[in-house]
PDB file of C-alpha atoms in Angstrom:
ATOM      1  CA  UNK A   1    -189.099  69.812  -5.112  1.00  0.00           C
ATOM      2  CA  UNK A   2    -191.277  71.593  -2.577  1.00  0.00           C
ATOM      3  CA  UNK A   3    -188.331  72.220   0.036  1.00  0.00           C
ATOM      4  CA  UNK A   4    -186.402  73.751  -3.034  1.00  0.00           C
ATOM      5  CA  UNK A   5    -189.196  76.029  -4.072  1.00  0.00           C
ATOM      6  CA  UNK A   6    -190.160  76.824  -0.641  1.00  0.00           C
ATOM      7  CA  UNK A   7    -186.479  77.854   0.222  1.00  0.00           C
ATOM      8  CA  UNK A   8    -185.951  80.003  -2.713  1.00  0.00           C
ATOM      9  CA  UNK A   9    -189.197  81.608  -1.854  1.00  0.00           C
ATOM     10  CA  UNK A  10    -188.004  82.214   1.962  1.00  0.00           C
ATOM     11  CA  UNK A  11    -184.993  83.581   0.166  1.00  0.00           C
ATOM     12  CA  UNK A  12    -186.699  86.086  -1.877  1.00  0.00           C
ATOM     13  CA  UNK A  13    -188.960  87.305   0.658  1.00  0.00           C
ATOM     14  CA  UNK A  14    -185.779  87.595   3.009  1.00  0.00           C
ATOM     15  CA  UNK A  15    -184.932  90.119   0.497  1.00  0.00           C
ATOM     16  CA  UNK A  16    -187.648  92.229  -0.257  1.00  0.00           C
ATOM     17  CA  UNK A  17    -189.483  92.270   3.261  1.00  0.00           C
ATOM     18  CA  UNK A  18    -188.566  93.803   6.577  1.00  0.00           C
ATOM     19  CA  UNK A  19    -188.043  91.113   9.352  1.00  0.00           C
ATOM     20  CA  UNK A  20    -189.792  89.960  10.963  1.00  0.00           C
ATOM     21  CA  UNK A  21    -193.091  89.944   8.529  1.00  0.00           C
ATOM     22  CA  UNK A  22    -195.913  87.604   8.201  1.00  0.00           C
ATOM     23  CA  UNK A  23    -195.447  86.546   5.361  1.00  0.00           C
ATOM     24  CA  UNK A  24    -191.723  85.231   6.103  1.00  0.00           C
ATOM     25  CA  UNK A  25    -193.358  83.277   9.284  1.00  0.00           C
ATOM     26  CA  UNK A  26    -196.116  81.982   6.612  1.00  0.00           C
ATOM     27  CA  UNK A  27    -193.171  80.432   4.460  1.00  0.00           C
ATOM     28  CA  UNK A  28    -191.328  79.364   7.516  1.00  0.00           C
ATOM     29  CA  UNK A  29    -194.585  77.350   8.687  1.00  0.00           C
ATOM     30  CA  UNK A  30    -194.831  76.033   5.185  1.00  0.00           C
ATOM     31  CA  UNK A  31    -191.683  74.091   5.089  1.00  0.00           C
ATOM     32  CA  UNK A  32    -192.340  73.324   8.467  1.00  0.00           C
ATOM     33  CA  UNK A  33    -195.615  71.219   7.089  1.00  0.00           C
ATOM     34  CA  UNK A  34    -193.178  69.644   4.525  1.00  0.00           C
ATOM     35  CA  UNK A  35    -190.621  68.501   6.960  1.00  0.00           C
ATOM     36  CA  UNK A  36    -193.609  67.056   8.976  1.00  0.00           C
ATOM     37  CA  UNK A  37    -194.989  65.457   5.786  1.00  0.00           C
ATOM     38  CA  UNK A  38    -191.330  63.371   5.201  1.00  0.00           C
ATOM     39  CA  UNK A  39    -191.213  62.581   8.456  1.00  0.00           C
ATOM     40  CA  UNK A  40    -188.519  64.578   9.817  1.00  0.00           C
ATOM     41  CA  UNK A  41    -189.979  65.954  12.978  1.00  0.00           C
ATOM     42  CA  UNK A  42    -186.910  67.922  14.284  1.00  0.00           C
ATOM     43  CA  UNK A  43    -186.842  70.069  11.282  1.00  0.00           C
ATOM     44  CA  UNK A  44    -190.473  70.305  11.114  1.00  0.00           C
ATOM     45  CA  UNK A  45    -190.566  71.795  14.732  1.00  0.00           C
ATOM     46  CA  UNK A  46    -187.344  74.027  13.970  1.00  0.00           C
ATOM     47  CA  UNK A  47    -189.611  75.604  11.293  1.00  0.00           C
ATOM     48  CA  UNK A  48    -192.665  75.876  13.476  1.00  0.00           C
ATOM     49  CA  UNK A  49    -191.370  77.499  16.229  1.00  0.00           C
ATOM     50  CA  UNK A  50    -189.079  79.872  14.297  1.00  0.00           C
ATOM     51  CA  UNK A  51    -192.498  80.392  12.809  1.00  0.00           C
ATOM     52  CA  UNK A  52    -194.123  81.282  15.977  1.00  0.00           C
ATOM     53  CA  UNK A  53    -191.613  83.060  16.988  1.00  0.00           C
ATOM     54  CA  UNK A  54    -191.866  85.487  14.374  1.00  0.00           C
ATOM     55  CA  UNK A  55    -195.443  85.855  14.051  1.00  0.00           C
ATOM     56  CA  UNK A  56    -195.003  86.854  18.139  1.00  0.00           C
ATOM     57  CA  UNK A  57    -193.120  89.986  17.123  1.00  0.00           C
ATOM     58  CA  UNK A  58    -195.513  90.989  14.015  1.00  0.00           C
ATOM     59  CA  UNK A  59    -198.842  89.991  14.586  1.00  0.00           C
ATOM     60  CA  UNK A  60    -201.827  91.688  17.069  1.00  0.00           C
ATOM     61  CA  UNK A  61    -201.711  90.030  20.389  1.00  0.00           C
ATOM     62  CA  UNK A  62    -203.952  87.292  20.827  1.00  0.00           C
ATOM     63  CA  UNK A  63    -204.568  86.702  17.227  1.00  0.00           C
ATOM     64  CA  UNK A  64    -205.876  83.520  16.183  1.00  0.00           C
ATOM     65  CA  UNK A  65    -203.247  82.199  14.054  1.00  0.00           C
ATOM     66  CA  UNK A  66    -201.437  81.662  17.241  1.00  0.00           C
ATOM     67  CA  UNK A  67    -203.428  78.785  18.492  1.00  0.00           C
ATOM     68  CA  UNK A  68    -203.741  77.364  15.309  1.00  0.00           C
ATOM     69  CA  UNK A  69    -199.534  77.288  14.964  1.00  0.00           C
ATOM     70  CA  UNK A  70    -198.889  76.580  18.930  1.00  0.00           C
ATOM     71  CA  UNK A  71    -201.191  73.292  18.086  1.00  0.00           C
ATOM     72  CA  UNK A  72    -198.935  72.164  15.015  1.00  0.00           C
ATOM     73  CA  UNK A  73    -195.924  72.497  17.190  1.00  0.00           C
ATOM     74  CA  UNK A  74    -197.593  70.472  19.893  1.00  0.00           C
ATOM     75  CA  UNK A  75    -199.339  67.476  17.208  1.00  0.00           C
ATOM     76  CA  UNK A  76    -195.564  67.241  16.423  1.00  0.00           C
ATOM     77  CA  UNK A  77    -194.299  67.007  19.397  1.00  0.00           C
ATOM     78  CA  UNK A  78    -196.804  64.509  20.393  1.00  0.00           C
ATOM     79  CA  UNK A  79    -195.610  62.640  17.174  1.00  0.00           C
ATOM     80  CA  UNK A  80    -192.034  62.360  18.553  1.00  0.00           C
ATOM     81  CA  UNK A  81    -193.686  60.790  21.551  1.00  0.00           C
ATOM     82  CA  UNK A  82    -192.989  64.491  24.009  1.00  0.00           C
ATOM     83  CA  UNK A  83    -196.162  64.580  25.910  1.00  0.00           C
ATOM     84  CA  UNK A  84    -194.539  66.724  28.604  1.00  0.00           C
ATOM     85  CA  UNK A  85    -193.331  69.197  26.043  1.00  0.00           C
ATOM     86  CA  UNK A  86    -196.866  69.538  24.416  1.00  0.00           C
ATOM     87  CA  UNK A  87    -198.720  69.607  27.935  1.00  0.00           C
ATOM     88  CA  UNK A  88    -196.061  72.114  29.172  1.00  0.00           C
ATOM     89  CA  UNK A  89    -196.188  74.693  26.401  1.00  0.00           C
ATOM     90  CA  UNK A  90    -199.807  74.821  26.559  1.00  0.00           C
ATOM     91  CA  UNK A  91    -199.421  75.852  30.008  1.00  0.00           C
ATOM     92  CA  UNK A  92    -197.050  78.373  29.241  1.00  0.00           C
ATOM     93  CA  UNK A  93    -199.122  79.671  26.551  1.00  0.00           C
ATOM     94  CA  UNK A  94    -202.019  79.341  28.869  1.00  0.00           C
ATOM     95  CA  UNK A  95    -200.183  81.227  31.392  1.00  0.00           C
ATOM     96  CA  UNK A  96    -199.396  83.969  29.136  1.00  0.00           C
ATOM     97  CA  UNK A  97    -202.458  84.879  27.467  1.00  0.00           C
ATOM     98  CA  UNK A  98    -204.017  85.172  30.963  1.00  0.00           C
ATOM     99  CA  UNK A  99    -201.334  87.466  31.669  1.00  0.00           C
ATOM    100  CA  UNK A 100    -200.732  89.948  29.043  1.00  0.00           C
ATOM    101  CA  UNK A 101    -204.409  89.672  27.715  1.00  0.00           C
ATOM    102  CA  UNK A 102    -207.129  88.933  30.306  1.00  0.00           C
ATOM    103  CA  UNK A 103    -208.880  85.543  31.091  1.00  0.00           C
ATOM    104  CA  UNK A 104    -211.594  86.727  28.977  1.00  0.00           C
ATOM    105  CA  UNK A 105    -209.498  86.957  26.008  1.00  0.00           C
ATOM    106  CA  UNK A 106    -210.696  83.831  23.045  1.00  0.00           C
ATOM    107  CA  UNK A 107    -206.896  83.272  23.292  1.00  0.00           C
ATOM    108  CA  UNK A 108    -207.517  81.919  26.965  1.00  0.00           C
ATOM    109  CA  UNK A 109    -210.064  79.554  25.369  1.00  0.00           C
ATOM    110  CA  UNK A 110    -208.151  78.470  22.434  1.00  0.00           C
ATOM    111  CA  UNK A 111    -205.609  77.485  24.924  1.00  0.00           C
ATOM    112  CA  UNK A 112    -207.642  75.806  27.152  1.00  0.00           C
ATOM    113  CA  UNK A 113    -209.121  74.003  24.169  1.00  0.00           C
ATOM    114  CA  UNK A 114    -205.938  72.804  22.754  1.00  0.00           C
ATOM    115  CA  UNK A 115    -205.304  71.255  26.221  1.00  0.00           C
ATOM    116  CA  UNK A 116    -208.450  69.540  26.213  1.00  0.00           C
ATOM    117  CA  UNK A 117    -207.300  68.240  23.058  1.00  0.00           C
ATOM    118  CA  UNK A 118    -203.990  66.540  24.824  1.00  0.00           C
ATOM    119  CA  UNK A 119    -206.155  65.227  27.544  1.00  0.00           C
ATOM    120  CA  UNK A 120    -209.053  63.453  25.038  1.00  0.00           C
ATOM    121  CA  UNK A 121    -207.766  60.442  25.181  1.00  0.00           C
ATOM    122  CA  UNK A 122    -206.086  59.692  28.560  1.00  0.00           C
ATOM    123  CA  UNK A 123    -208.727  61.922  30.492  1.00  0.00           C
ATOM    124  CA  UNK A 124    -211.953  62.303  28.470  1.00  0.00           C
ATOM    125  CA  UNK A 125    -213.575  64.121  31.894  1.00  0.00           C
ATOM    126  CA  UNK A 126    -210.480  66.529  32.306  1.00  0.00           C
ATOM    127  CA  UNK A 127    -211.224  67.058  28.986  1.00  0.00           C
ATOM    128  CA  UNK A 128    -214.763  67.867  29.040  1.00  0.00           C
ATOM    129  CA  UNK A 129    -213.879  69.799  31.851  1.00  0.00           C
ATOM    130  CA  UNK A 130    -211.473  72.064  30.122  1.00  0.00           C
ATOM    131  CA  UNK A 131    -213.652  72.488  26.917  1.00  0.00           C
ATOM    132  CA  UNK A 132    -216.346  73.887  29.247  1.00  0.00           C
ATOM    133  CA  UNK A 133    -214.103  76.392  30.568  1.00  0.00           C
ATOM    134  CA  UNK A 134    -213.714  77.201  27.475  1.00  0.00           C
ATOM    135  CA  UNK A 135    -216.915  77.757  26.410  1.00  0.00           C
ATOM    136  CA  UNK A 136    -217.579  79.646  29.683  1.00  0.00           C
ATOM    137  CA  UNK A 137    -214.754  82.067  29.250  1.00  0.00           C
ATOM    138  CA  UNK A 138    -216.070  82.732  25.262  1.00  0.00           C
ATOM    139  CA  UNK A 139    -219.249  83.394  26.388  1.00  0.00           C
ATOM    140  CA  UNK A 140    -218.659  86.640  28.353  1.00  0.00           C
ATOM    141  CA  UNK A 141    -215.117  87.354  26.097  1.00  0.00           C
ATOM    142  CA  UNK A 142    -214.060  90.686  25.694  1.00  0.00           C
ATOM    143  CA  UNK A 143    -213.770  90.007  21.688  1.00  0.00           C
ATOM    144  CA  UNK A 144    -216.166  87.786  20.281  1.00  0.00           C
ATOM    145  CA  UNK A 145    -215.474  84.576  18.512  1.00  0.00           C
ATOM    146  CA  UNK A 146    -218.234  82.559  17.359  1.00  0.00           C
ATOM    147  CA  UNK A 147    -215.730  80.398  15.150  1.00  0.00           C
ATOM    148  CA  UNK A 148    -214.064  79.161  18.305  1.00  0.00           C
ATOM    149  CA  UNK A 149    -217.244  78.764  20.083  1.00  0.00           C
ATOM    150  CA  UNK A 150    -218.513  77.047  17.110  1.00  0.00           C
ATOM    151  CA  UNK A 151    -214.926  74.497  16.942  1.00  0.00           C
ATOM    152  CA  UNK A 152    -215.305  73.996  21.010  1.00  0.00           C
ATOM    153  CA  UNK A 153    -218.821  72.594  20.446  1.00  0.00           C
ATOM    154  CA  UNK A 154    -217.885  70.351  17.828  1.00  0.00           C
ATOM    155  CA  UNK A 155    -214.993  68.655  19.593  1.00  0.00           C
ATOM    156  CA  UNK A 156    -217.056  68.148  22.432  1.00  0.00           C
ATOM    157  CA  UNK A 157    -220.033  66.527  20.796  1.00  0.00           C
ATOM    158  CA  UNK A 158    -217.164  64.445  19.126  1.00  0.00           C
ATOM    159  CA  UNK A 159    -215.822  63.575  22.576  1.00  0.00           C
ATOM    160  CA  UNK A 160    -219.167  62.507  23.711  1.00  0.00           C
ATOM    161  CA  UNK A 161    -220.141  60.231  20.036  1.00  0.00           C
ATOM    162  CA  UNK A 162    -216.599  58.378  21.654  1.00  0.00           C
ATOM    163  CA  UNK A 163    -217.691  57.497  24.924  1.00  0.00           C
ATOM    164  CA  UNK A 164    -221.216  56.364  23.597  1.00  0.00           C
ATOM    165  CA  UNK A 165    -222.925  59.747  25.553  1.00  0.00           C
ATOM    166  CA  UNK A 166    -224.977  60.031  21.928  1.00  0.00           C
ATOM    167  CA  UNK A 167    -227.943  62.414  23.515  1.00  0.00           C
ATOM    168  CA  UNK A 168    -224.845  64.953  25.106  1.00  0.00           C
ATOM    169  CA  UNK A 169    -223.254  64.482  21.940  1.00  0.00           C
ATOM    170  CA  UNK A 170    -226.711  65.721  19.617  1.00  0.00           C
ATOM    171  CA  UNK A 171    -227.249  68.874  22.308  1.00  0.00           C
ATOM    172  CA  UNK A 172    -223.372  70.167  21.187  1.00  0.00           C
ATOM    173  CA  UNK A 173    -223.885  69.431  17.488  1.00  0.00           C
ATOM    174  CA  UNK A 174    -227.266  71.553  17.458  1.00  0.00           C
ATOM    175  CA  UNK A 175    -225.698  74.073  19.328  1.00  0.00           C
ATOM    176  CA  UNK A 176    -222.854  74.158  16.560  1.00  0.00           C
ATOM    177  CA  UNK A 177    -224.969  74.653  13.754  1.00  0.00           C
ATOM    178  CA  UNK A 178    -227.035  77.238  15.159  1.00  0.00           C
ATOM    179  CA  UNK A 179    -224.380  79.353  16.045  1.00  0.00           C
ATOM    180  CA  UNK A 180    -222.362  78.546  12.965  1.00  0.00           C
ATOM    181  CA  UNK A 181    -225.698  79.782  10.869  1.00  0.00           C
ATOM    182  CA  UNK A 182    -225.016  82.936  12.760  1.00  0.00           C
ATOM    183  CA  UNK A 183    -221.085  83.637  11.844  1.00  0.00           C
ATOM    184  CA  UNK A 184    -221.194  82.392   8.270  1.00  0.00           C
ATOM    185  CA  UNK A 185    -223.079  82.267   5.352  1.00  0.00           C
ATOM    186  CA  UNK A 186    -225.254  79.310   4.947  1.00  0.00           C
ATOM    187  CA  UNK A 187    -223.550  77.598   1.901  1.00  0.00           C
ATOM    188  CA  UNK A 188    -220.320  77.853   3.546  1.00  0.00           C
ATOM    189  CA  UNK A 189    -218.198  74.442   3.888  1.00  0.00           C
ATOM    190  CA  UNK A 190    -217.793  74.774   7.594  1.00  0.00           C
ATOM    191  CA  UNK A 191    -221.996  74.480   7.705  1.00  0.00           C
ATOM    192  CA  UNK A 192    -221.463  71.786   5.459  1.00  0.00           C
ATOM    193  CA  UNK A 193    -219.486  69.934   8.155  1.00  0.00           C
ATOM    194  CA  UNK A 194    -221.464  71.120  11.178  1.00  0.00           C
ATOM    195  CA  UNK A 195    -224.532  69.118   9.486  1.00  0.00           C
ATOM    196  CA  UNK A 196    -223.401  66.284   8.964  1.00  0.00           C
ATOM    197  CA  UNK A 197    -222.158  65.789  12.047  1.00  0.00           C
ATOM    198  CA  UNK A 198    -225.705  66.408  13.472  1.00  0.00           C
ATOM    199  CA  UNK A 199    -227.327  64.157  11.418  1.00  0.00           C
ATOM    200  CA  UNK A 200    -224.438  61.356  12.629  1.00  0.00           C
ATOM    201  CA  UNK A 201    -225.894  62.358  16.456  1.00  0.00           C
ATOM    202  CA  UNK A 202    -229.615  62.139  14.932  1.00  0.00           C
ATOM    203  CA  UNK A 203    -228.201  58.826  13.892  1.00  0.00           C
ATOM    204  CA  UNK A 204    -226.511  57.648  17.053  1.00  0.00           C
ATOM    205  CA  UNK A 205    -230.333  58.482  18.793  1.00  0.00           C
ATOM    206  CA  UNK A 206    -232.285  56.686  16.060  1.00  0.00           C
ATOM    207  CA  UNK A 207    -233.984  59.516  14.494  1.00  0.00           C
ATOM    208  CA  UNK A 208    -233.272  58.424  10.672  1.00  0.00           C
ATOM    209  CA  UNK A 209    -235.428  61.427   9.398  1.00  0.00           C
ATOM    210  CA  UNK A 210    -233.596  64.160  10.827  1.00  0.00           C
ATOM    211  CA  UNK A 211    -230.229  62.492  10.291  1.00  0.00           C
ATOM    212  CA  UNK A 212    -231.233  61.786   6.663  1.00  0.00           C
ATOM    213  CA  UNK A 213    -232.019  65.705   6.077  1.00  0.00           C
ATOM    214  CA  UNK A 214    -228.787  66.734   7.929  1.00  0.00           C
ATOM    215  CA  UNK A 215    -226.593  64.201   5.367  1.00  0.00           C
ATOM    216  CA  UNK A 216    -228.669  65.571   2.225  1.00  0.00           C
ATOM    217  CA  UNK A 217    -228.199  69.073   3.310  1.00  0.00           C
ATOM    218  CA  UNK A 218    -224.621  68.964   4.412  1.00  0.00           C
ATOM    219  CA  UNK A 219    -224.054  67.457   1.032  1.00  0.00           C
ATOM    220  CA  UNK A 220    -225.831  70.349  -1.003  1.00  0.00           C
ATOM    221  CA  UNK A 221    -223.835  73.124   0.161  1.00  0.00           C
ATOM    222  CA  UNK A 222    -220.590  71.159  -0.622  1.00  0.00           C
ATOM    223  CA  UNK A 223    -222.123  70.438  -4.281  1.00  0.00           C
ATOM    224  CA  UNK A 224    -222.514  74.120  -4.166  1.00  0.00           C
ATOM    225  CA  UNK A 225    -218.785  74.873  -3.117  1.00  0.00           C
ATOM    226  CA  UNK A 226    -216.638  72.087  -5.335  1.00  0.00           C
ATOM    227  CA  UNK A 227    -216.971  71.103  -8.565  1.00  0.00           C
ATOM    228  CA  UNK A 228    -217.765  67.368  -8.682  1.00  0.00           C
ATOM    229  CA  UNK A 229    -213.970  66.438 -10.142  1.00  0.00           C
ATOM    230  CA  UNK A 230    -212.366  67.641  -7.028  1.00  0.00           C
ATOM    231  CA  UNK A 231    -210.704  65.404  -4.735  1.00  0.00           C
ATOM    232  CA  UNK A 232    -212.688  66.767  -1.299  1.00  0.00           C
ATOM    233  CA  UNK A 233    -216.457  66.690  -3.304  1.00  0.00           C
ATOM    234  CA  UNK A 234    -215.397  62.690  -4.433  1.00  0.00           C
ATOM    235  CA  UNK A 235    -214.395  61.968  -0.771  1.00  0.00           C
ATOM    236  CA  UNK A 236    -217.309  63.925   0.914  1.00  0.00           C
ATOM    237  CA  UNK A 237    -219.884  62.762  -1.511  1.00  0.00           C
ATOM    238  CA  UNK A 238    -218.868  59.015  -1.019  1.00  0.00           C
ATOM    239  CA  UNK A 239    -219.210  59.638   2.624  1.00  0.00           C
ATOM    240  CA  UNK A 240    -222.419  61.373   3.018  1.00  0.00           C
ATOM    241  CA  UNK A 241    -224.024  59.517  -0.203  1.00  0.00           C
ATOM    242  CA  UNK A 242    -223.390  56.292   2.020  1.00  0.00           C
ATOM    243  CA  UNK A 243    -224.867  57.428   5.307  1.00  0.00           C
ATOM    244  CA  UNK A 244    -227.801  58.646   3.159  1.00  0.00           C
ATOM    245  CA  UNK A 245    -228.715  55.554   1.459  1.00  0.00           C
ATOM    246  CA  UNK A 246    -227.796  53.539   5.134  1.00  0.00           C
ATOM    247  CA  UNK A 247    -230.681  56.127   6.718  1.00  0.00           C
ATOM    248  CA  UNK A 248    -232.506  55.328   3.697  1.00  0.00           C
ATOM    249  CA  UNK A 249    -232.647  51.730   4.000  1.00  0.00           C
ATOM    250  CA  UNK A 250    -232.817  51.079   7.624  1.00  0.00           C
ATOM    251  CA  UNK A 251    -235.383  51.716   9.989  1.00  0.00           C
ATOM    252  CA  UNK A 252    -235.054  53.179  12.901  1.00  0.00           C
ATOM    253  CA  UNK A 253    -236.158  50.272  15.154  1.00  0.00           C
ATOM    254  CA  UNK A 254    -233.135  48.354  13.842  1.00  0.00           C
ATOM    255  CA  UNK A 255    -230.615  50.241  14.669  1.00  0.00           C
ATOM    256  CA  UNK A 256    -227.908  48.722  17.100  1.00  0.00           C
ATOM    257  CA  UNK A 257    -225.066  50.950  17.944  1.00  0.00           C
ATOM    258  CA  UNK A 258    -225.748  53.342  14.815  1.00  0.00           C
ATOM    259  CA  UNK A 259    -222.433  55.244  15.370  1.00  0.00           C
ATOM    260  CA  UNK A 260    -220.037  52.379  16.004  1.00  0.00           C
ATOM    261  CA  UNK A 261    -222.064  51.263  12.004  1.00  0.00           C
ATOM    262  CA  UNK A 262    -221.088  54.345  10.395  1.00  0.00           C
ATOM    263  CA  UNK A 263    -217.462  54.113  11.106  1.00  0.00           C
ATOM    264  CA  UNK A 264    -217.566  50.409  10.174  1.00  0.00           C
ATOM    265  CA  UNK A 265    -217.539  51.414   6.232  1.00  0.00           C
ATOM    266  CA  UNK A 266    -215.159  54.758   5.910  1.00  0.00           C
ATOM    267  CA  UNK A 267    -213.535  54.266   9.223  1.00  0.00           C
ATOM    268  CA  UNK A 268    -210.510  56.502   7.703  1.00  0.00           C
ATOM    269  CA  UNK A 269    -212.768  59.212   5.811  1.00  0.00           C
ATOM    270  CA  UNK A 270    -215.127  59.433   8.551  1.00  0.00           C
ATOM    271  CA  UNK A 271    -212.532  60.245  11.218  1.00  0.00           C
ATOM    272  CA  UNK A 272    -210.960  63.290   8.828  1.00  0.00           C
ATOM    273  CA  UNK A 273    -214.890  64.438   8.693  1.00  0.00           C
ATOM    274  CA  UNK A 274    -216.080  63.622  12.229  1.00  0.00           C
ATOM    275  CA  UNK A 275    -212.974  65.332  13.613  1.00  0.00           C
ATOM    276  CA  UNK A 276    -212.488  68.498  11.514  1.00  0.00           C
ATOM    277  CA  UNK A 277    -213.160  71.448  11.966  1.00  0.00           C
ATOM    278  CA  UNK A 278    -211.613  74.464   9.437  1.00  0.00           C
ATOM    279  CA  UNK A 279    -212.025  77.189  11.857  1.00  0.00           C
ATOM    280  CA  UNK A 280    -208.954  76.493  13.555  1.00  0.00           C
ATOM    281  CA  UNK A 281    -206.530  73.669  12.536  1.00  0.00           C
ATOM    282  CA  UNK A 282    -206.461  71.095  16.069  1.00  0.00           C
ATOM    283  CA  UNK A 283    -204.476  68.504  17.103  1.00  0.00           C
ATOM    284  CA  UNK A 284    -206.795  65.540  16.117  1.00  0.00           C
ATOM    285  CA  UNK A 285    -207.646  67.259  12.441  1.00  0.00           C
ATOM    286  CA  UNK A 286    -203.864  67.448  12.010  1.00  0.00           C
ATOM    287  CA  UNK A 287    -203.209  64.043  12.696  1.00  0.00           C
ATOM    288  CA  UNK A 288    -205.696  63.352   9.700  1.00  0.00           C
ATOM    289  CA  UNK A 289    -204.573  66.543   7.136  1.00  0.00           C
ATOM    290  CA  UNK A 290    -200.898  66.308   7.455  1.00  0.00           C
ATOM    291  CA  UNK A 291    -200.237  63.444   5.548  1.00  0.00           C
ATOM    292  CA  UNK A 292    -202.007  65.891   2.576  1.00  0.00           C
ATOM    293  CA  UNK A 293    -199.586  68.666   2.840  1.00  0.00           C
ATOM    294  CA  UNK A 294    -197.166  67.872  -0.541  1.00  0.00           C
ATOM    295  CA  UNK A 295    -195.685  70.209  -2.687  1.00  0.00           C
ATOM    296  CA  UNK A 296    -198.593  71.252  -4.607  1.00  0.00           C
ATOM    297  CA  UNK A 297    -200.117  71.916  -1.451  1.00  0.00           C
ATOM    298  CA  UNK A 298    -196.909  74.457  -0.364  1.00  0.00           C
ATOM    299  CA  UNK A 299    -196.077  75.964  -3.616  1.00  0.00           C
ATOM    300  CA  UNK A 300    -199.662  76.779  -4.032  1.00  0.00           C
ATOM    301  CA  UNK A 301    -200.193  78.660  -0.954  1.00  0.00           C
ATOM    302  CA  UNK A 302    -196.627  80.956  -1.059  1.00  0.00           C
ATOM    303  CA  UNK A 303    -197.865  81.718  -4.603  1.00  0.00           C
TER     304      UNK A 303
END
């Protein structure tokens, strides 16, 4: 149902649009995300980079939808098991955005932060390594992007929560939700996020108080964004509601591995929520959101 709606739609704005136009490489990307839902990876990069490809010839230079559509082409290639591809069109894109825009372009960082993504799990300290770069090249950037900064900070107190560095991991997290408070209102949903992955490092270090006001907090704003029948508020409120009433009931002498604890009860849920980030789609968030891209989801966004 969704591939037939989506291709009539692709059809229509074939019709009525000059090509190439963003809106064509929106639709394109779309039934790329269904192809990639069923399973049927080929198609599902066919789309994507015809997508890309498009967007290449219509939007600014450097603009951040880039990243965000070079990393679903690279999730699926690392789905069909291409490492190599995915490693070498980062470079490329690397490469090229140092080229045409400047290495203090946020399009250099996004790239380097997509391959820091690849490298997570093989080569945590490459990884690290690359996110700083990052960091360091948004940090004196010829455009600002505090979203960026704000996603690079969050995957690498994630990285750290992995490999047990909980006190590295808490110094990113605070660092993400004070610039996030910055770039976005405070009842946004990304600020939402950013807290409650602070009070899981507050956690991780024992401090039950802070963590405890981080999980009530994070949970207020998303009150404040869903209503309480929607499908995210459910998920998010059985999450945080739980780590609440664990912070609630334990003190903090007792703790023993606090972290590994957390993701004992919602080891699913809290991966989607310990990984994700909606500034910028990555790798690891896709791995999680994917499977939610139906035909509700598709329809919805061409209309």
């Amino acid at each position: 149902m969704a591939l037939s709606f989506l291709a009539s739609a692709l059809d229509i704005y074939n019709c009525i649009l000059f090509t190439p136009h963003h809106q064509i490489a929106q639709c394109l990307g779309y039934l790329g995300l269904v192809y990639e839902d069923k399973n049927e990876l080929g198609m599902a990069l066919d789309y994507f980079n015809q997508q890309l490809e498009m967007e290449e010839q219509c939007l600014p230079l450097g603009h951040w939808r880039f990243a965000e559509h070079i990393g679903w082409i690279v999730h699926v290639h690392m789905k069909m098991d291409n490492r190599n591809e995915a490693e070498k069109l980062c470079q490329k894109e690397s490469r090229h955005a140092k080229r045409t825009l400047g290495a203090a372009h946020p399009h250099a960082a996004r790239m380097q932060m997509l391959m820091a993504e690849l490298a997570e799990d093989n080569e945590p300290d490459q990884a690290l390594r690359l996110y700083k770069k990052a960091v360091s090249i948004l940090n004196v950037s010829t455009k600002p992007d505090d979203r960026s900064l704000v996603r690079c900070f969050l995957a690498m107190a994630n990285l750290n929560n992995k490999r047990n560095n909980f006190r590295d991991a808490l110094k990113y997290d605070k660092k993400a939700v004070l610039l996030a408070s910055k770039c976005m209102p405070r009842d946004h949903v990304d600020m939402a996020f950013s807290l409650k992955n602070l009070g899981i490092s507050y956690y991780a270090i024992n401090n039950v108080q802070e963590a405890r006001s981080c999980f009530s907090k994070s949970l207020s704003i998303y009150r404040n964004n869903y209503t309480s029948e929607h499908i995210a508020m459910k998920l998010y409120t059985l999450i945080v509601t739980n780590l609440v009433e664990q912070t609630s009931e334990t003190n903090s002498n007792e703790l023993q591995q606090p972290y590994v604890s957390i993701n004992s009860d919602h080891k699913n849920e809290l991966t989607i929520f310990q990984q994700s980030s909606q500034f910028y789609p990555s790798i690891s968030t896709l791995s999680s959101t994917s499977e939610s891209v139906n035909s509700t989801t598709a329809i919805c966004a061409i209309l």
